[in-house]
Amino acid sequence: EVSKGILPITQLTFDELLTFPLKNGSHAPLLEDVLRSARRVGPEAKLIIEIKSGVHGSKVASTLCYMLCASPELLSHVAVIMSFDLYIVHNFCKFFDAELATVECTRPKVLFLTKNPDDTGVEHEMALDWHGSGAEEIIDQLEGYARQGNTCLDGFYVQYHSSMLTESSKTTKLMKELSKKYIIGVWGGKGDPDDVNTCKALARLGCHFLNTDIPYDFITDLE
């Protein structure tokens, strides 16, 4: 942060960025190095990569696309590319499709991140009103996000809402319907449940990806 004498990441040089330690005292690894580590772990080790919103997002998307296509052996360790910025995720699809003309590889799943209405207020971030909107309205909204010109997203990473686990609710039925057509991930905000039972319930709705901080009791409940 500028106020603390530290410039934003976008204003740092590559060498400067590598000199700043992380909270654990280590230095930031290169994404390519992390993916190569995942490759050594095995085929089940996969990353979900979020491209942050902002003016530099499309440049990051282009660079990421080039890196992955230049090292196609790493692609199997990228499960999802996602962003809260609709322009960025569609641009990534365009960049990747252009690379496919010269490199034979499979594009990772590309998902658009959404928030609940009460947590939205940031430019580029879109809200889904699970409680106030009708099912058809939400489906139309998502299908409009999914298709932009010649590109089509694989799905959506939506914020958890309590109505998702309300038996026989509109939202529960909608989640089941959406998961049949799209790849669906669910992320939780501060105060949202983060436990095995919630994850199992969302998985039963057809959700493909679930975020968790893996609290201690999460591990013990799995044993």
PDB file of N, CA and C in Angstrom, residues 119-204:
ATOM      1  N   ASP A 119     -23.283  -7.693  -1.317  1.00  0.00           N
ATOM      2  CA  ASP A 119     -21.823  -7.670  -1.268  1.00  0.00           C
ATOM      3  C   ASP A 119     -21.220  -7.033  -2.517  1.00  0.00           C
ATOM      4  N   THR A 120     -22.070  -6.433  -3.351  1.00  0.00           N
ATOM      5  CA  THR A 120     -21.595  -5.864  -4.609  1.00  0.00           C
ATOM      6  C   THR A 120     -21.609  -4.344  -4.548  1.00  0.00           C
ATOM      7  N   GLY A 121     -20.714  -3.738  -5.218  1.00  0.00           N
ATOM      8  CA  GLY A 121     -20.614  -2.291  -5.246  1.00  0.00           C
ATOM      9  C   GLY A 121     -19.323  -1.900  -5.923  1.00  0.00           C
ATOM     10  N   VAL A 122     -18.567  -2.915  -6.341  1.00  0.00           N
ATOM     11  CA  VAL A 122     -17.306  -2.702  -7.023  1.00  0.00           C
ATOM     12  C   VAL A 122     -17.522  -2.782  -8.521  1.00  0.00           C
ATOM     13  N   GLU A 123     -16.894  -1.876  -9.250  1.00  0.00           N
ATOM     14  CA  GLU A 123     -17.027  -1.873 -10.700  1.00  0.00           C
ATOM     15  C   GLU A 123     -16.571  -3.216 -11.259  1.00  0.00           C
ATOM     16  N   HIS A 124     -17.243  -3.683 -12.283  1.00  0.00           N
ATOM     17  CA  HIS A 124     -16.995  -4.940 -12.992  1.00  0.00           C
ATOM     18  C   HIS A 124     -17.634  -6.144 -12.310  1.00  0.00           C
ATOM     19  N   GLU A 125     -18.025  -6.032 -11.022  1.00  0.00           N
ATOM     20  CA  GLU A 125     -18.559  -7.192 -10.328  1.00  0.00           C
ATOM     21  C   GLU A 125     -20.076  -7.235 -10.443  1.00  0.00           C
ATOM     22  N   MET A 126     -20.580  -8.404 -10.848  1.00  0.00           N
ATOM     23  CA  MET A 126     -22.012  -8.568 -11.107  1.00  0.00           C
ATOM     24  C   MET A 126     -22.670  -9.341  -9.977  1.00  0.00           C
ATOM     25  N   ALA A 127     -23.946  -9.007  -9.721  1.00  0.00           N
ATOM     26  CA  ALA A 127     -24.689  -9.642  -8.633  1.00  0.00           C
ATOM     27  C   ALA A 127     -25.792 -10.537  -9.172  1.00  0.00           C
ATOM     28  N   LEU A 128     -26.015 -11.652  -8.462  1.00  0.00           N
ATOM     29  CA  LEU A 128     -27.164 -12.515  -8.727  1.00  0.00           C
ATOM     30  C   LEU A 128     -28.100 -12.435  -7.526  1.00  0.00           C
ATOM     31  N   ASP A 129     -29.340 -12.055  -7.772  1.00  0.00           N
ATOM     32  CA  ASP A 129     -30.314 -11.913  -6.689  1.00  0.00           C
ATOM     33  C   ASP A 129     -31.109 -13.211  -6.574  1.00  0.00           C
ATOM     34  N   TRP A 130     -30.552 -14.183  -5.830  1.00  0.00           N
ATOM     35  CA  TRP A 130     -31.190 -15.486  -5.690  1.00  0.00           C
ATOM     36  C   TRP A 130     -32.561 -15.377  -5.032  1.00  0.00           C
ATOM     37  N   HIS A 131     -32.730 -14.400  -4.149  1.00  0.00           N
ATOM     38  CA  HIS A 131     -33.973 -14.290  -3.385  1.00  0.00           C
ATOM     39  C   HIS A 131     -35.035 -13.482  -4.137  1.00  0.00           C
ATOM     40  N   GLY A 132     -34.629 -12.386  -4.775  1.00  0.00           N
ATOM     41  CA  GLY A 132     -35.616 -11.489  -5.355  1.00  0.00           C
ATOM     42  C   GLY A 132     -35.959 -11.755  -6.807  1.00  0.00           C
ATOM     43  N   SER A 133     -35.064 -12.389  -7.561  1.00  0.00           N
ATOM     44  CA  SER A 133     -35.306 -12.608  -8.990  1.00  0.00           C
ATOM     45  C   SER A 133     -35.949 -13.970  -9.233  1.00  0.00           C
ATOM     46  N   GLY A 134     -36.686 -14.074 -10.328  1.00  0.00           N
ATOM     47  CA  GLY A 134     -37.270 -15.345 -10.716  1.00  0.00           C
ATOM     48  C   GLY A 134     -36.219 -16.232 -11.363  1.00  0.00           C
ATOM     49  N   ALA A 135     -36.505 -17.545 -11.430  1.00  0.00           N
ATOM     50  CA  ALA A 135     -35.552 -18.501 -11.986  1.00  0.00           C
ATOM     51  C   ALA A 135     -35.221 -18.173 -13.440  1.00  0.00           C
ATOM     52  N   GLU A 136     -36.245 -17.880 -14.239  1.00  0.00           N
ATOM     53  CA  GLU A 136     -36.015 -17.580 -15.654  1.00  0.00           C
ATOM     54  C   GLU A 136     -35.177 -16.315 -15.814  1.00  0.00           C
ATOM     55  N   GLU A 137     -35.401 -15.341 -14.942  1.00  0.00           N
ATOM     56  CA  GLU A 137     -34.635 -14.094 -14.995  1.00  0.00           C
ATOM     57  C   GLU A 137     -33.153 -14.355 -14.727  1.00  0.00           C
ATOM     58  N   ILE A 138     -32.864 -15.197 -13.730  1.00  0.00           N
ATOM     59  CA  ILE A 138     -31.467 -15.520 -13.408  1.00  0.00           C
ATOM     60  C   ILE A 138     -30.827 -16.316 -14.536  1.00  0.00           C
ATOM     61  N   ILE A 139     -31.567 -17.274 -15.103  1.00  0.00           N
ATOM     62  CA  ILE A 139     -31.038 -18.061 -16.220  1.00  0.00           C
ATOM     63  C   ILE A 139     -30.724 -17.158 -17.403  1.00  0.00           C
ATOM     64  N   ASP A 140     -31.622 -16.250 -17.720  1.00  0.00           N
ATOM     65  CA  ASP A 140     -31.391 -15.315 -18.827  1.00  0.00           C
ATOM     66  C   ASP A 140     -30.176 -14.433 -18.542  1.00  0.00           C
ATOM     67  N   GLN A 141     -30.044 -13.993 -17.287  1.00  0.00           N
ATOM     68  CA  GLN A 141     -28.914 -13.155 -16.894  1.00  0.00           C
ATOM     69  C   GLN A 141     -27.599 -13.907 -17.100  1.00  0.00           C
ATOM     70  N   LEU A 142     -27.544 -15.158 -16.648  1.00  0.00           N
ATOM     71  CA  LEU A 142     -26.320 -15.948 -16.762  1.00  0.00           C
ATOM     72  C   LEU A 142     -26.009 -16.302 -18.211  1.00  0.00           C
ATOM     73  N   GLU A 143     -27.027 -16.617 -18.975  1.00  0.00           N
ATOM     74  CA  GLU A 143     -26.782 -16.949 -20.381  1.00  0.00           C
ATOM     75  C   GLU A 143     -26.271 -15.733 -21.145  1.00  0.00           C
ATOM     76  N   GLY A 144     -26.715 -14.536 -20.725  1.00  0.00           N
ATOM     77  CA  GLY A 144     -26.187 -13.314 -21.329  1.00  0.00           C
ATOM     78  C   GLY A 144     -24.724 -13.106 -20.982  1.00  0.00           C
ATOM     79  N   TYR A 145     -24.345 -13.482 -19.757  1.00  0.00           N
ATOM     80  CA  TYR A 145     -22.940 -13.400 -19.360  1.00  0.00           C
ATOM     81  C   TYR A 145     -22.099 -14.433 -20.109  1.00  0.00           C
ATOM     82  N   ALA A 146     -22.662 -15.631 -20.306  1.00  0.00           N
ATOM     83  CA  ALA A 146     -21.891 -16.750 -20.864  1.00  0.00           C
ATOM     84  C   ALA A 146     -21.489 -16.512 -22.315  1.00  0.00           C
ATOM     85  N   ARG A 147     -22.364 -15.893 -23.097  1.00  0.00           N
ATOM     86  CA  ARG A 147     -22.099 -15.717 -24.522  1.00  0.00           C
ATOM     87  C   ARG A 147     -21.857 -14.254 -24.859  1.00  0.00           C
ATOM     88  N   GLN A 148     -20.690 -14.002 -25.428  1.00  0.00           N
ATOM     89  CA  GLN A 148     -20.331 -12.650 -25.862  1.00  0.00           C
ATOM     90  C   GLN A 148     -19.652 -12.794 -27.226  1.00  0.00           C
ATOM     91  N   GLY A 149     -20.363 -12.435 -28.263  1.00  0.00           N
ATOM     92  CA  GLY A 149     -19.791 -12.577 -29.607  1.00  0.00           C
ATOM     93  C   GLY A 149     -19.538 -14.029 -29.940  1.00  0.00           C
ATOM     94  N   ASN A 150     -18.292 -14.366 -30.285  1.00  0.00           N
ATOM     95  CA  ASN A 150     -17.948 -15.733 -30.664  1.00  0.00           C
ATOM     96  C   ASN A 150     -17.403 -16.569 -29.515  1.00  0.00           C
ATOM     97  N   THR A 151     -17.385 -16.011 -28.310  1.00  0.00           N
ATOM     98  CA  THR A 151     -16.848 -16.758 -27.174  1.00  0.00           C
ATOM     99  C   THR A 151     -17.963 -17.197 -26.232  1.00  0.00           C
ATOM    100  N   CYS A 152     -17.719 -18.319 -25.582  1.00  0.00           N
ATOM    101  CA  CYS A 152     -18.704 -18.854 -24.639  1.00  0.00           C
ATOM    102  C   CYS A 152     -17.976 -19.385 -23.410  1.00  0.00           C
ATOM    103  N   LEU A 153     -18.404 -18.956 -22.240  1.00  0.00           N
ATOM    104  CA  LEU A 153     -17.812 -19.411 -20.992  1.00  0.00           C
ATOM    105  C   LEU A 153     -18.319 -20.805 -20.643  1.00  0.00           C
ATOM    106  N   ASP A 154     -17.568 -21.476 -19.754  1.00  0.00           N
ATOM    107  CA  ASP A 154     -17.951 -22.831 -19.339  1.00  0.00           C
ATOM    108  C   ASP A 154     -18.891 -22.833 -18.150  1.00  0.00           C
ATOM    109  N   GLY A 155     -18.944 -21.719 -17.408  1.00  0.00           N
ATOM    110  CA  GLY A 155     -19.822 -21.708 -16.262  1.00  0.00           C
ATOM    111  C   GLY A 155     -19.603 -20.516 -15.353  1.00  0.00           C
ATOM    112  N   PHE A 156     -19.975 -20.695 -14.076  1.00  0.00           N
ATOM    113  CA  PHE A 156     -20.000 -19.572 -13.140  1.00  0.00           C
ATOM    114  C   PHE A 156     -19.537 -20.010 -11.758  1.00  0.00           C
ATOM    115  N   TYR A 157     -18.867 -19.084 -11.083  1.00  0.00           N
ATOM    116  CA  TYR A 157     -18.459 -19.297  -9.692  1.00  0.00           C
ATOM    117  C   TYR A 157     -19.273 -18.306  -8.870  1.00  0.00           C
ATOM    118  N   VAL A 158     -20.311 -18.796  -8.199  1.00  0.00           N
ATOM    119  CA  VAL A 158     -21.281 -17.925  -7.542  1.00  0.00           C
ATOM    120  C   VAL A 158     -21.053 -17.889  -6.035  1.00  0.00           C
ATOM    121  N   GLN A 159     -21.500 -16.814  -5.415  1.00  0.00           N
ATOM    122  CA  GLN A 159     -21.369 -16.700  -3.963  1.00  0.00           C
ATOM    123  C   GLN A 159     -22.457 -17.508  -3.268  1.00  0.00           C
ATOM    124  N   TYR A 160     -22.085 -18.137  -2.173  1.00  0.00           N
ATOM    125  CA  TYR A 160     -23.030 -18.932  -1.387  1.00  0.00           C
ATOM    126  C   TYR A 160     -24.194 -18.074  -0.896  1.00  0.00           C
ATOM    127  N   HIS A 161     -25.398 -18.662  -0.948  1.00  0.00           N
ATOM    128  CA  HIS A 161     -26.588 -18.023  -0.393  1.00  0.00           C
ATOM    129  C   HIS A 161     -27.354 -19.087   0.386  1.00  0.00           C
ATOM    130  N   SER A 162     -27.863 -18.731   1.546  1.00  0.00           N
ATOM    131  CA  SER A 162     -28.518 -19.714   2.414  1.00  0.00           C
ATOM    132  C   SER A 162     -29.672 -20.424   1.727  1.00  0.00           C
ATOM    133  N   SER A 163     -30.331 -19.760   0.768  1.00  0.00           N
ATOM    134  CA  SER A 163     -31.467 -20.387   0.086  1.00  0.00           C
ATOM    135  C   SER A 163     -31.046 -21.569  -0.779  1.00  0.00           C
ATOM    136  N   MET A 164     -29.727 -21.693  -1.045  1.00  0.00           N
ATOM    137  CA  MET A 164     -29.246 -22.836  -1.843  1.00  0.00           C
ATOM    138  C   MET A 164     -29.485 -24.154  -1.120  1.00  0.00           C
ATOM    139  N   LEU A 165     -29.533 -24.101   0.210  1.00  0.00           N
ATOM    140  CA  LEU A 165     -29.699 -25.327   0.998  1.00  0.00           C
ATOM    141  C   LEU A 165     -31.056 -25.414   1.674  1.00  0.00           C
ATOM    142  N   THR A 166     -31.996 -24.570   1.235  1.00  0.00           N
ATOM    143  CA  THR A 166     -33.362 -24.643   1.744  1.00  0.00           C
ATOM    144  C   THR A 166     -34.126 -25.657   0.915  1.00  0.00           C
ATOM    145  N   GLU A 167     -34.540 -26.732   1.536  1.00  0.00           N
ATOM    146  CA  GLU A 167     -35.143 -27.853   0.821  1.00  0.00           C
ATOM    147  C   GLU A 167     -36.330 -27.401  -0.034  1.00  0.00           C
ATOM    148  N   SER A 168     -36.324 -27.840  -1.280  1.00  0.00           N
ATOM    149  CA  SER A 168     -37.400 -27.569  -2.256  1.00  0.00           C
ATOM    150  C   SER A 168     -37.564 -26.086  -2.574  1.00  0.00           C
ATOM    151  N   SER A 169     -36.558 -25.271  -2.285  1.00  0.00           N
ATOM    152  CA  SER A 169     -36.651 -23.850  -2.607  1.00  0.00           C
ATOM    153  C   SER A 169     -36.404 -23.617  -4.087  1.00  0.00           C
ATOM    154  N   LYS A 170     -36.759 -22.435  -4.548  1.00  0.00           N
ATOM    155  CA  LYS A 170     -36.515 -22.047  -5.937  1.00  0.00           C
ATOM    156  C   LYS A 170     -35.026 -22.113  -6.258  1.00  0.00           C
ATOM    157  N   THR A 171     -34.212 -21.656  -5.317  1.00  0.00           N
ATOM    158  CA  THR A 171     -32.771 -21.610  -5.551  1.00  0.00           C
ATOM    159  C   THR A 171     -32.178 -23.008  -5.653  1.00  0.00           C
ATOM    160  N   THR A 172     -32.645 -23.929  -4.808  1.00  0.00           N
ATOM    161  CA  THR A 172     -32.153 -25.305  -4.856  1.00  0.00           C
ATOM    162  C   THR A 172     -32.441 -25.931  -6.210  1.00  0.00           C
ATOM    163  N   LYS A 173     -33.653 -25.766  -6.688  1.00  0.00           N
ATOM    164  CA  LYS A 173     -34.027 -26.315  -7.989  1.00  0.00           C
ATOM    165  C   LYS A 173     -33.229 -25.656  -9.111  1.00  0.00           C
ATOM    166  N   LEU A 174     -32.998 -24.356  -8.982  1.00  0.00           N
ATOM    167  CA  LEU A 174     -32.251 -23.615  -9.997  1.00  0.00           C
ATOM    168  C   LEU A 174     -30.796 -24.068 -10.039  1.00  0.00           C
ATOM    169  N   MET A 175     -30.185 -24.292  -8.879  1.00  0.00           N
ATOM    170  CA  MET A 175     -28.804 -24.753  -8.831  1.00  0.00           C
ATOM    171  C   MET A 175     -28.665 -26.106  -9.520  1.00  0.00           C
ATOM    172  N   LYS A 176     -29.614 -26.996  -9.287  1.00  0.00           N
ATOM    173  CA  LYS A 176     -29.579 -28.305  -9.941  1.00  0.00           C
ATOM    174  C   LYS A 176     -29.688 -28.163 -11.457  1.00  0.00           C
ATOM    175  N   GLU A 177     -30.550 -27.250 -11.880  1.00  0.00           N
ATOM    176  CA  GLU A 177     -30.741 -27.034 -13.318  1.00  0.00           C
ATOM    177  C   GLU A 177     -29.488 -26.427 -13.956  1.00  0.00           C
ATOM    178  N   LEU A 178     -28.904 -25.447 -13.283  1.00  0.00           N
ATOM    179  CA  LEU A 178     -27.717 -24.781 -13.826  1.00  0.00           C
ATOM    180  C   LEU A 178     -26.531 -25.732 -13.914  1.00  0.00           C
ATOM    181  N   SER A 179     -26.379 -26.612 -12.899  1.00  0.00           N
ATOM    182  CA  SER A 179     -25.226 -27.508 -12.865  1.00  0.00           C
ATOM    183  C   SER A 179     -25.279 -28.574 -13.957  1.00  0.00           C
ATOM    184  N   LYS A 180     -26.451 -28.761 -14.539  1.00  0.00           N
ATOM    185  CA  LYS A 180     -26.564 -29.710 -15.660  1.00  0.00           C
ATOM    186  C   LYS A 180     -26.072 -29.090 -16.962  1.00  0.00           C
ATOM    187  N   LYS A 181     -26.116 -27.760 -17.030  1.00  0.00           N
ATOM    188  CA  LYS A 181     -25.740 -27.060 -18.258  1.00  0.00           C
ATOM    189  C   LYS A 181     -24.362 -26.420 -18.175  1.00  0.00           C
ATOM    190  N   TYR A 182     -23.987 -25.965 -16.971  1.00  0.00           N
ATOM    191  CA  TYR A 182     -22.734 -25.243 -16.803  1.00  0.00           C
ATOM    192  C   TYR A 182     -21.879 -25.873 -15.703  1.00  0.00           C
ATOM    193  N   ILE A 183     -20.582 -25.546 -15.717  1.00  0.00           N
ATOM    194  CA  ILE A 183     -19.715 -25.848 -14.585  1.00  0.00           C
ATOM    195  C   ILE A 183     -20.017 -24.801 -13.513  1.00  0.00           C
ATOM    196  N   ILE A 184     -20.373 -25.258 -12.316  1.00  0.00           N
ATOM    197  CA  ILE A 184     -20.766 -24.342 -11.244  1.00  0.00           C
ATOM    198  C   ILE A 184     -19.834 -24.506 -10.043  1.00  0.00           C
ATOM    199  N   GLY A 185     -19.295 -23.384  -9.583  1.00  0.00           N
ATOM    200  CA  GLY A 185     -18.511 -23.351  -8.354  1.00  0.00           C
ATOM    201  C   GLY A 185     -19.214 -22.453  -7.348  1.00  0.00           C
ATOM    202  N   VAL A 186     -18.961 -22.673  -6.076  1.00  0.00           N
ATOM    203  CA  VAL A 186     -19.560 -21.848  -5.013  1.00  0.00           C
ATOM    204  C   VAL A 186     -18.451 -21.394  -4.072  1.00  0.00           C
ATOM    205  N   TRP A 187     -18.416 -20.074  -3.825  1.00  0.00           N
ATOM    206  CA  TRP A 187     -17.462 -19.533  -2.853  1.00  0.00           C
ATOM    207  C   TRP A 187     -18.228 -18.883  -1.710  1.00  0.00           C
ATOM    208  N   GLY A 188     -17.626 -18.903  -0.524  1.00  0.00           N
ATOM    209  CA  GLY A 188     -18.291 -18.363   0.650  1.00  0.00           C
ATOM    210  C   GLY A 188     -17.635 -17.095   1.143  1.00  0.00           C
ATOM    211  N   GLY A 189     -18.447 -16.179   1.622  1.00  0.00           N
ATOM    212  CA  GLY A 189     -17.949 -14.945   2.203  1.00  0.00           C
ATOM    213  C   GLY A 189     -17.763 -15.082   3.704  1.00  0.00           C
ATOM    214  N   LYS A 190     -17.360 -14.007   4.341  1.00  0.00           N
ATOM    215  CA  LYS A 190     -17.152 -14.018   5.786  1.00  0.00           C
ATOM    216  C   LYS A 190     -18.469 -14.324   6.501  1.00  0.00           C
ATOM    217  N   GLY A 191     -18.438 -15.303   7.370  1.00  0.00           N
ATOM    218  CA  GLY A 191     -19.637 -15.668   8.125  1.00  0.00           C
ATOM    219  C   GLY A 191     -20.446 -16.777   7.490  1.00  0.00           C
ATOM    220  N   ASP A 192     -20.149 -17.135   6.247  1.00  0.00           N
ATOM    221  CA  ASP A 192     -20.862 -18.234   5.594  1.00  0.00           C
ATOM    222  C   ASP A 192     -20.361 -19.566   6.146  1.00  0.00           C
ATOM    223  N   PRO A 193     -21.210 -20.595   6.163  1.00  0.00           N
ATOM    224  CA  PRO A 193     -20.788 -21.894   6.721  1.00  0.00           C
ATOM    225  C   PRO A 193     -19.635 -22.497   5.921  1.00  0.00           C
ATOM    226  N   ASP A 194     -18.667 -23.061   6.637  1.00  0.00           N
ATOM    227  CA  ASP A 194     -17.507 -23.686   6.020  1.00  0.00           C
ATOM    228  C   ASP A 194     -17.274 -25.018   6.727  1.00  0.00           C
ATOM    229  N   ASP A 195     -18.031 -26.022   6.320  1.00  0.00           N
ATOM    230  CA  ASP A 195     -17.952 -27.319   6.980  1.00  0.00           C
ATOM    231  C   ASP A 195     -18.262 -28.423   5.972  1.00  0.00           C
ATOM    232  N   VAL A 196     -18.002 -29.639   6.372  1.00  0.00           N
ATOM    233  CA  VAL A 196     -18.170 -30.786   5.483  1.00  0.00           C
ATOM    234  C   VAL A 196     -19.613 -30.960   5.045  1.00  0.00           C
ATOM    235  N   ASN A 197     -20.557 -30.809   5.968  1.00  0.00           N
ATOM    236  CA  ASN A 197     -21.964 -31.035   5.627  1.00  0.00           C
ATOM    237  C   ASN A 197     -22.456 -30.044   4.572  1.00  0.00           C
ATOM    238  N   THR A 198     -22.028 -28.766   4.678  1.00  0.00           N
ATOM    239  CA  THR A 198     -22.419 -27.768   3.675  1.00  0.00           C
ATOM    240  C   THR A 198     -21.842 -28.140   2.315  1.00  0.00           C
ATOM    241  N   CYS A 199     -20.585 -28.546   2.307  1.00  0.00           N
ATOM    242  CA  CYS A 199     -19.946 -28.928   1.047  1.00  0.00           C
ATOM    243  C   CYS A 199     -20.637 -30.136   0.425  1.00  0.00           C
ATOM    244  N   LYS A 200     -20.985 -31.114   1.230  1.00  0.00           N
ATOM    245  CA  LYS A 200     -21.676 -32.295   0.711  1.00  0.00           C
ATOM    246  C   LYS A 200     -23.049 -31.940   0.153  1.00  0.00           C
ATOM    247  N   ALA A 201     -23.740 -31.032   0.849  1.00  0.00           N
ATOM    248  CA  ALA A 201     -25.079 -30.623   0.390  1.00  0.00           C
ATOM    249  C   ALA A 201     -24.983 -29.886  -0.944  1.00  0.00           C
ATOM    250  N   LEU A 202     -23.999 -29.015  -1.099  1.00  0.00           N
ATOM    251  CA  LEU A 202     -23.819 -28.290  -2.363  1.00  0.00           C
ATOM    252  C   LEU A 202     -23.388 -29.245  -3.474  1.00  0.00           C
ATOM    253  N   ALA A 203     -22.560 -30.227  -3.123  1.00  0.00           N
ATOM    254  CA  ALA A 203     -22.143 -31.215  -4.126  1.00  0.00           C
ATOM    255  C   ALA A 203     -23.339 -32.019  -4.613  1.00  0.00           C
ATOM    256  N   ARG A 204     -24.282 -32.297  -3.732  1.00  0.00           N
ATOM    257  CA  ARG A 204     -25.490 -33.037  -4.137  1.00  0.00           C
ATOM    258  C   ARG A 204     -26.347 -32.237  -5.109  1.00  0.00           C
TER     259      ARG A 204
END
